[in-house]
Amino acid sequence: MKTRIITAIIGIILVLGLIILGNWILTFAVLAIAGIALTEYGCMLERLGIKIRFKISCIFLALIILSAYTGILKFFVAGLFGSFLILCFSILKISKKSINDLMYTVFGVLYLGIGFGSLLFLRQNNEFFDIGLFSINNGVFTILFALIGTWASDSFAYLVGKRFGKHKMAPHISPSKTLEGLFGGIVGTIVLCSIFSIYFGLVLWKGVLCGAIISVVAPIGDLFESYLKRACDVKDSGKLLPGHGGMLDRFDSILFVSPAMLIVLYLIQ
């Protein structure tokens, strides 16, 4: 537990520093994290006899993330759609024996590209909210909102589930998660996001809505990665982070939260 806490503190400090700095520094960091996550994804699938096309995956994953760096939604969508088309076209160029590998290659690029790309896009875009009470960059606010909401969902779910959890939510995927924990995570996240919104002058109903979306989507992202690990018969996606596992283990929820936030913010702006 001590190792886990120390790693978490160091990680939070680094993440906050990168968010504040933004620009190319944050972009390179996201590229590196996404590359590590892709490596973990590929290593897990190898246990099932599946080999993703790593080089081509890196190229298009980087293309998607760099398109998000522009902060222009049309470019980001174009990067996603273009990568998807080219990767799918490559399926037609190979034998049937490799079709499984390429399908998982396409999925991995989109899974990580949409998740990490959306996370970076939230930081780059400065038009979602008009913050009135304090001087803060809108991009910093939106990415902090997504991260704090995700951390709150995980923390409240763990605390409430540990104390009151009785009814298993998905025992075949993650035996420790309970419906009581899920409910606690939802309530806690909405309350914390509401307080965060009031403090920074965001319209309250928008904060409540975004908090509610995060509280529902974050557990889904966590469960999805847990399902992937269980299918590959591994406990953690990697061993890079002492006490926490790999990059996929730490970013599993945010990979779902970021695109969900991006869609919601675009619709309510």
mmCIF file of C-alpha atoms in Angstrom:
data_model
loop_
_atom_site.group_PDB
_atom_site.id
_atom_site.type_symbol
_atom_site.label_atom_id
_atom_site.label_comp_id
_atom_site.label_asym_id
_atom_site.label_seq_id
_atom_site.Cartn_x
_atom_site.Cartn_y
_atom_site.Cartn_z
ATOM 1 C CA MET A 1 0.000 0.000 0.000
ATOM 2 C CA LYS A 2 2.864 2.387 0.839
ATOM 3 C CA THR A 3 4.411 1.850 -2.593
ATOM 4 C CA ARG A 4 1.035 2.378 -4.233
ATOM 5 C CA ILE A 5 0.499 5.687 -2.419
ATOM 6 C CA ILE A 6 3.979 6.998 -3.223
ATOM 7 C CA THR A 7 3.577 6.116 -6.897
ATOM 8 C CA ALA A 8 0.158 7.821 -6.954
ATOM 9 C CA ILE A 9 1.498 11.035 -5.390
ATOM 10 C CA ILE A 10 4.417 11.232 -7.821
ATOM 11 C CA GLY A 11 2.084 10.465 -10.724
ATOM 12 C CA ILE A 12 -0.421 13.164 -9.748
ATOM 13 C CA ILE A 13 2.338 15.792 -9.433
ATOM 14 C CA LEU A 14 3.729 14.886 -12.852
ATOM 15 C CA VAL A 15 0.288 14.861 -14.474
ATOM 16 C CA LEU A 16 -0.634 18.261 -13.018
ATOM 17 C CA GLY A 17 2.680 19.716 -14.182
ATOM 18 C CA LEU A 18 2.192 18.397 -17.719
ATOM 19 C CA ILE A 19 -1.383 19.716 -17.852
ATOM 20 C CA ILE A 20 -0.297 23.200 -16.801
ATOM 21 C CA LEU A 21 2.591 23.265 -19.285
ATOM 22 C CA GLY A 22 0.465 21.864 -22.128
ATOM 23 C CA ASN A 23 1.513 22.348 -25.770
ATOM 24 C CA TRP A 24 4.252 20.074 -27.170
ATOM 25 C CA ILE A 25 5.443 18.947 -23.751
ATOM 26 C CA LEU A 26 2.040 17.456 -22.929
ATOM 27 C CA THR A 27 1.690 16.134 -26.477
ATOM 28 C CA PHE A 28 4.995 14.246 -26.311
ATOM 29 C CA ALA A 29 4.003 12.860 -22.914
ATOM 30 C CA VAL A 30 0.668 11.633 -24.267
ATOM 31 C CA LEU A 31 2.438 10.081 -27.270
ATOM 32 C CA ALA A 32 4.830 8.261 -24.946
ATOM 33 C CA ILE A 33 2.067 7.040 -22.630
ATOM 34 C CA ALA A 34 -0.042 5.906 -25.582
ATOM 35 C CA GLY A 35 2.961 4.050 -27.038
ATOM 36 C CA ILE A 36 3.542 2.230 -23.742
ATOM 37 C CA ALA A 37 -0.159 1.390 -23.488
ATOM 38 C CA LEU A 38 -0.078 0.026 -27.047
ATOM 39 C CA THR A 39 2.911 -2.151 -26.147
ATOM 40 C CA GLU A 40 1.036 -3.513 -23.103
ATOM 41 C CA TYR A 41 -2.029 -4.145 -25.245
ATOM 42 C CA GLY A 42 0.054 -6.084 -27.758
ATOM 43 C CA CYS A 43 1.840 -8.121 -25.082
ATOM 44 C CA MET A 44 -1.465 -9.150 -23.498
ATOM 45 C CA LEU A 45 -2.885 -10.282 -26.823
ATOM 46 C CA GLU A 46 0.224 -12.347 -27.548
ATOM 47 C CA ARG A 47 -0.911 -14.649 -24.742
ATOM 48 C CA LEU A 48 -3.891 -15.463 -26.973
ATOM 49 C CA GLY A 49 -1.697 -16.037 -30.006
ATOM 50 C CA ILE A 50 -2.615 -12.667 -31.527
ATOM 51 C CA LYS A 51 0.118 -10.401 -32.864
ATOM 52 C CA ILE A 52 -0.848 -6.833 -33.659
ATOM 53 C CA ARG A 53 0.981 -4.922 -36.391
ATOM 54 C CA PHE A 54 2.968 -2.785 -33.974
ATOM 55 C CA LYS A 55 4.797 -0.471 -36.392
ATOM 56 C CA ILE A 56 1.728 0.518 -38.389
ATOM 57 C CA SER A 57 -0.215 0.852 -35.122
ATOM 58 C CA CYS A 58 2.346 3.316 -33.753
ATOM 59 C CA ILE A 59 2.196 5.406 -36.921
ATOM 60 C CA PHE A 60 -1.580 5.809 -36.962
ATOM 61 C CA LEU A 61 -1.875 6.154 -33.202
ATOM 62 C CA ALA A 62 0.595 9.050 -33.407
ATOM 63 C CA LEU A 63 -1.340 10.529 -36.343
ATOM 64 C CA ILE A 64 -4.585 10.526 -34.356
ATOM 65 C CA ILE A 65 -2.976 12.102 -31.294
ATOM 66 C CA LEU A 66 -1.220 14.762 -33.377
ATOM 67 C CA SER A 67 -4.506 15.599 -35.089
ATOM 68 C CA ALA A 68 -5.974 16.148 -31.608
ATOM 69 C CA TYR A 69 -3.084 18.519 -30.799
ATOM 70 C CA THR A 70 -4.485 21.013 -33.308
ATOM 71 C CA GLY A 71 -7.501 21.581 -31.049
ATOM 72 C CA ILE A 72 -9.691 21.612 -34.163
ATOM 73 C CA LEU A 73 -12.457 19.043 -34.034
ATOM 74 C CA LYS A 74 -12.606 18.613 -37.828
ATOM 75 C CA PHE A 75 -8.908 17.710 -37.952
ATOM 76 C CA PHE A 76 -9.274 15.277 -35.061
ATOM 77 C CA VAL A 77 -12.232 13.535 -36.712
ATOM 78 C CA ALA A 78 -10.382 13.477 -40.038
ATOM 79 C CA GLY A 79 -7.355 11.877 -38.351
ATOM 80 C CA LEU A 80 -9.565 9.198 -36.805
ATOM 81 C CA PHE A 81 -11.547 8.469 -39.936
ATOM 82 C CA GLY A 82 -8.496 8.499 -42.201
ATOM 83 C CA SER A 83 -6.602 6.108 -39.948
ATOM 84 C CA PHE A 84 -9.574 3.778 -39.762
ATOM 85 C CA LEU A 85 -10.003 3.673 -43.549
ATOM 86 C CA ILE A 86 -6.325 3.038 -44.286
ATOM 87 C CA LEU A 87 -6.052 0.346 -41.632
ATOM 88 C CA CYS A 88 -9.199 -1.369 -42.892
ATOM 89 C CA PHE A 89 -7.924 -1.190 -46.474
ATOM 90 C CA SER A 90 -4.759 -2.959 -45.370
ATOM 91 C CA ILE A 91 -6.924 -5.909 -44.285
ATOM 92 C CA LEU A 92 -7.746 -6.515 -47.950
ATOM 93 C CA LYS A 93 -4.046 -6.875 -48.741
ATOM 94 C CA ILE A 94 -3.307 -9.848 -46.508
ATOM 95 C CA SER A 95 -4.189 -13.499 -46.225
ATOM 96 C CA LYS A 96 -7.048 -14.810 -44.117
ATOM 97 C CA LYS A 97 -4.585 -16.233 -41.612
ATOM 98 C CA SER A 98 -3.724 -12.710 -40.481
ATOM 99 C CA ILE A 99 -7.230 -11.263 -40.408
ATOM 100 C CA ASN A 100 -7.528 -11.758 -36.640
ATOM 101 C CA ASP A 101 -4.283 -9.927 -36.025
ATOM 102 C CA LEU A 102 -5.302 -6.978 -38.164
ATOM 103 C CA MET A 103 -8.758 -6.678 -36.663
ATOM 104 C CA TYR A 104 -7.211 -6.396 -33.205
ATOM 105 C CA THR A 105 -4.678 -3.970 -34.639
ATOM 106 C CA VAL A 106 -7.450 -1.700 -35.907
ATOM 107 C CA PHE A 107 -9.341 -1.957 -32.641
ATOM 108 C CA GLY A 108 -6.251 -1.162 -30.563
ATOM 109 C CA VAL A 109 -5.431 1.944 -32.587
ATOM 110 C CA LEU A 110 -8.992 3.253 -32.313
ATOM 111 C CA TYR A 111 -9.354 2.319 -28.633
ATOM 112 C CA LEU A 112 -6.175 4.116 -27.615
ATOM 113 C CA GLY A 113 -6.320 6.807 -30.292
ATOM 114 C CA ILE A 114 -9.823 7.974 -29.436
ATOM 115 C CA GLY A 115 -9.126 7.824 -25.697
ATOM 116 C CA PHE A 116 -5.744 9.553 -25.544
ATOM 117 C CA GLY A 117 -6.571 11.825 -28.472
ATOM 118 C CA SER A 118 -9.724 13.067 -26.748
ATOM 119 C CA LEU A 119 -7.772 13.632 -23.532
ATOM 120 C CA LEU A 120 -5.263 15.840 -25.345
ATOM 121 C CA PHE A 121 -8.047 17.588 -27.276
ATOM 122 C CA LEU A 122 -9.727 18.609 -24.010
ATOM 123 C CA ARG A 123 -6.520 20.398 -22.999
ATOM 124 C CA GLN A 124 -5.996 22.059 -26.382
ATOM 125 C CA ASN A 125 -9.524 23.383 -26.853
ATOM 126 C CA ASN A 126 -10.275 26.723 -25.201
ATOM 127 C CA GLU A 127 -13.845 27.288 -26.356
ATOM 128 C CA PHE A 128 -15.967 24.881 -24.317
ATOM 129 C CA PHE A 129 -16.530 26.934 -21.169
ATOM 130 C CA ASP A 130 -16.494 30.595 -20.274
ATOM 131 C CA ILE A 131 -15.037 30.556 -16.772
ATOM 132 C CA GLY A 132 -16.077 33.681 -14.929
ATOM 133 C CA LEU A 133 -14.864 33.688 -11.319
ATOM 134 C CA PHE A 134 -11.199 32.812 -11.671
ATOM 135 C CA SER A 135 -8.537 33.217 -14.309
ATOM 136 C CA ILE A 136 -7.922 29.704 -15.592
ATOM 137 C CA ASN A 137 -7.309 28.353 -19.051
ATOM 138 C CA ASN A 138 -10.438 26.567 -20.249
ATOM 139 C CA GLY A 139 -8.390 23.674 -21.568
ATOM 140 C CA VAL A 140 -6.755 23.208 -18.163
ATOM 141 C CA PHE A 141 -10.182 23.328 -16.514
ATOM 142 C CA THR A 142 -11.797 20.761 -18.793
ATOM 143 C CA ILE A 143 -9.003 18.188 -18.565
ATOM 144 C CA LEU A 144 -8.774 18.650 -14.784
ATOM 145 C CA PHE A 145 -12.538 18.227 -14.563
ATOM 146 C CA ALA A 146 -12.309 14.937 -16.473
ATOM 147 C CA LEU A 147 -9.382 13.634 -14.423
ATOM 148 C CA ILE A 148 -10.738 14.686 -11.023
ATOM 149 C CA GLY A 149 -14.147 13.243 -11.868
ATOM 150 C CA THR A 150 -12.544 9.961 -12.930
ATOM 151 C CA TRP A 151 -10.394 9.738 -9.805
ATOM 152 C CA ALA A 152 -13.414 10.592 -7.653
ATOM 153 C CA SER A 153 -15.483 7.861 -9.284
ATOM 154 C CA ASP A 154 -12.811 5.265 -8.607
ATOM 155 C CA SER A 155 -12.103 6.444 -5.039
ATOM 156 C CA PHE A 156 -15.712 6.778 -3.867
ATOM 157 C CA ALA A 157 -16.643 3.451 -5.459
ATOM 158 C CA TYR A 158 -13.749 1.760 -3.658
ATOM 159 C CA LEU A 159 -14.506 3.318 -0.255
ATOM 160 C CA VAL A 160 -18.261 2.748 -0.358
ATOM 161 C CA GLY A 161 -17.891 -0.717 -1.865
ATOM 162 C CA LYS A 162 -15.378 -1.769 0.772
ATOM 163 C CA ARG A 163 -17.618 -0.556 3.601
ATOM 164 C CA PHE A 164 -21.096 -1.420 2.342
ATOM 165 C CA GLY A 165 -20.598 -3.633 -0.721
ATOM 166 C CA LYS A 166 -22.720 -6.802 -0.775
ATOM 167 C CA HIS A 167 -24.144 -7.193 -4.274
ATOM 168 C CA LYS A 168 -21.572 -8.033 -6.960
ATOM 169 C CA MET A 169 -21.808 -5.933 -10.109
ATOM 170 C CA ALA A 170 -19.911 -8.139 -12.590
ATOM 171 C CA PRO A 171 -18.314 -11.046 -10.678
ATOM 172 C CA HIS A 172 -17.174 -12.822 -13.862
ATOM 173 C CA ILE A 173 -15.102 -9.755 -14.818
ATOM 174 C CA SER A 174 -14.179 -7.982 -11.574
ATOM 175 C CA PRO A 175 -15.238 -9.831 -8.402
ATOM 176 C CA SER A 176 -14.444 -6.916 -6.075
ATOM 177 C CA LYS A 177 -16.803 -4.382 -7.684
ATOM 178 C CA THR A 178 -20.271 -4.016 -6.160
ATOM 179 C CA LEU A 179 -23.505 -2.206 -6.969
ATOM 180 C CA GLU A 180 -23.202 -0.307 -3.692
ATOM 181 C CA GLY A 181 -19.756 0.866 -4.748
ATOM 182 C CA LEU A 182 -21.095 1.926 -8.135
ATOM 183 C CA PHE A 183 -23.857 3.964 -6.501
ATOM 184 C CA GLY A 184 -21.385 5.536 -4.077
ATOM 185 C CA GLY A 185 -19.097 6.430 -6.971
ATOM 186 C CA ILE A 186 -21.944 8.067 -8.883
ATOM 187 C CA VAL A 187 -23.134 10.176 -5.946
ATOM 188 C CA GLY A 188 -19.636 11.121 -4.817
ATOM 189 C CA THR A 189 -18.528 12.109 -8.307
ATOM 190 C CA ILE A 190 -21.585 14.284 -8.956
ATOM 191 C CA VAL A 191 -21.177 16.061 -5.619
ATOM 192 C CA LEU A 192 -17.449 16.689 -6.089
ATOM 193 C CA CYS A 193 -17.878 17.840 -9.703
ATOM 194 C CA SER A 194 -20.666 20.184 -8.580
ATOM 195 C CA ILE A 195 -18.411 21.746 -5.945
ATOM 196 C CA PHE A 196 -15.594 22.040 -8.481
ATOM 197 C CA SER A 197 -17.977 23.732 -10.929
ATOM 198 C CA ILE A 198 -19.278 26.236 -8.369
ATOM 199 C CA TYR A 199 -15.748 27.124 -7.270
ATOM 200 C CA PHE A 200 -14.621 27.923 -10.811
ATOM 201 C CA GLY A 201 -17.831 29.603 -11.913
ATOM 202 C CA LEU A 202 -19.162 26.978 -14.276
ATOM 203 C CA VAL A 203 -22.930 26.852 -14.732
ATOM 204 C CA LEU A 204 -24.044 24.309 -12.138
ATOM 205 C CA TRP A 205 -26.275 22.178 -14.376
ATOM 206 C CA LYS A 206 -23.398 21.694 -16.794
ATOM 207 C CA GLY A 207 -21.139 20.553 -13.990
ATOM 208 C CA VAL A 208 -23.773 18.162 -12.668
ATOM 209 C CA LEU A 209 -24.383 16.747 -16.149
ATOM 210 C CA CYS A 210 -20.683 16.215 -16.852
ATOM 211 C CA GLY A 211 -20.185 14.704 -13.398
ATOM 212 C CA ALA A 212 -23.049 12.285 -13.980
ATOM 213 C CA ILE A 213 -21.633 11.239 -17.354
ATOM 214 C CA ILE A 214 -18.187 10.654 -15.854
ATOM 215 C CA SER A 215 -19.594 8.655 -12.941
ATOM 216 C CA VAL A 216 -21.286 6.233 -15.349
ATOM 217 C CA VAL A 217 -18.670 6.009 -18.099
ATOM 218 C CA ALA A 218 -15.585 5.665 -15.842
ATOM 219 C CA PRO A 219 -16.643 2.283 -14.369
ATOM 220 C CA ILE A 220 -17.415 1.023 -17.874
ATOM 221 C CA GLY A 221 -13.865 1.848 -18.977
ATOM 222 C CA ASP A 222 -12.502 0.099 -15.906
ATOM 223 C CA LEU A 223 -14.639 -2.983 -16.480
ATOM 224 C CA PHE A 224 -13.684 -3.125 -20.154
ATOM 225 C CA GLU A 225 -9.975 -3.246 -19.364
ATOM 226 C CA SER A 226 -10.644 -5.790 -16.613
ATOM 227 C CA TYR A 227 -12.468 -7.940 -19.166
ATOM 228 C CA LEU A 228 -9.525 -7.612 -21.556
ATOM 229 C CA LYS A 229 -7.077 -8.682 -18.855
ATOM 230 C CA ARG A 230 -9.255 -11.595 -17.786
ATOM 231 C CA ALA A 231 -9.568 -12.748 -21.403
ATOM 232 C CA CYS A 232 -5.777 -12.651 -21.696
ATOM 233 C CA ASP A 233 -5.328 -14.246 -18.262
ATOM 234 C CA VAL A 234 -3.183 -11.470 -16.760
ATOM 235 C CA LYS A 235 -3.500 -9.614 -13.458
ATOM 236 C CA ASP A 236 -2.050 -6.299 -14.670
ATOM 237 C CA SER A 237 -1.428 -4.868 -18.116
ATOM 238 C CA GLY A 238 2.189 -4.199 -17.158
ATOM 239 C CA LYS A 239 4.651 -3.615 -14.315
ATOM 240 C CA LEU A 240 5.871 -0.105 -15.105
ATOM 241 C CA LEU A 241 4.110 1.610 -12.189
ATOM 242 C CA PRO A 242 4.943 0.060 -8.787
ATOM 243 C CA GLY A 243 1.749 -0.900 -6.977
ATOM 244 C CA HIS A 244 -0.444 0.127 -9.902
ATOM 245 C CA GLY A 245 0.475 -2.159 -12.797
ATOM 246 C CA GLY A 246 0.808 -0.709 -16.273
ATOM 247 C CA MET A 247 -0.291 2.396 -18.146
ATOM 248 C CA LEU A 248 -3.503 0.756 -19.319
ATOM 249 C CA ASP A 249 -4.352 -0.020 -15.703
ATOM 250 C CA ARG A 250 -4.054 3.655 -14.769
ATOM 251 C CA PHE A 251 -5.728 5.145 -17.834
ATOM 252 C CA ASP A 252 -8.461 2.555 -18.446
ATOM 253 C CA SER A 253 -11.296 4.753 -17.150
ATOM 254 C CA ILE A 254 -10.062 8.017 -18.667
ATOM 255 C CA LEU A 255 -9.865 6.360 -22.096
ATOM 256 C CA PHE A 256 -13.672 6.164 -21.977
ATOM 257 C CA VAL A 257 -14.295 9.372 -20.015
ATOM 258 C CA SER A 258 -12.347 11.679 -22.363
ATOM 259 C CA PRO A 259 -14.343 10.989 -25.560
ATOM 260 C CA ALA A 260 -17.596 11.021 -23.565
ATOM 261 C CA MET A 261 -16.693 14.436 -22.122
ATOM 262 C CA LEU A 262 -15.699 15.697 -25.545
ATOM 263 C CA ILE A 263 -19.071 14.732 -27.017
ATOM 264 C CA VAL A 264 -21.072 16.187 -24.102
ATOM 265 C CA LEU A 265 -19.148 19.455 -24.060
ATOM 266 C CA TYR A 266 -19.543 19.849 -27.795
ATOM 267 C CA LEU A 267 -23.311 19.350 -27.518
ATOM 268 C CA ILE A 268 -23.849 21.787 -24.609
ATOM 269 C CA GLN A 269 -21.405 24.538 -25.568
#
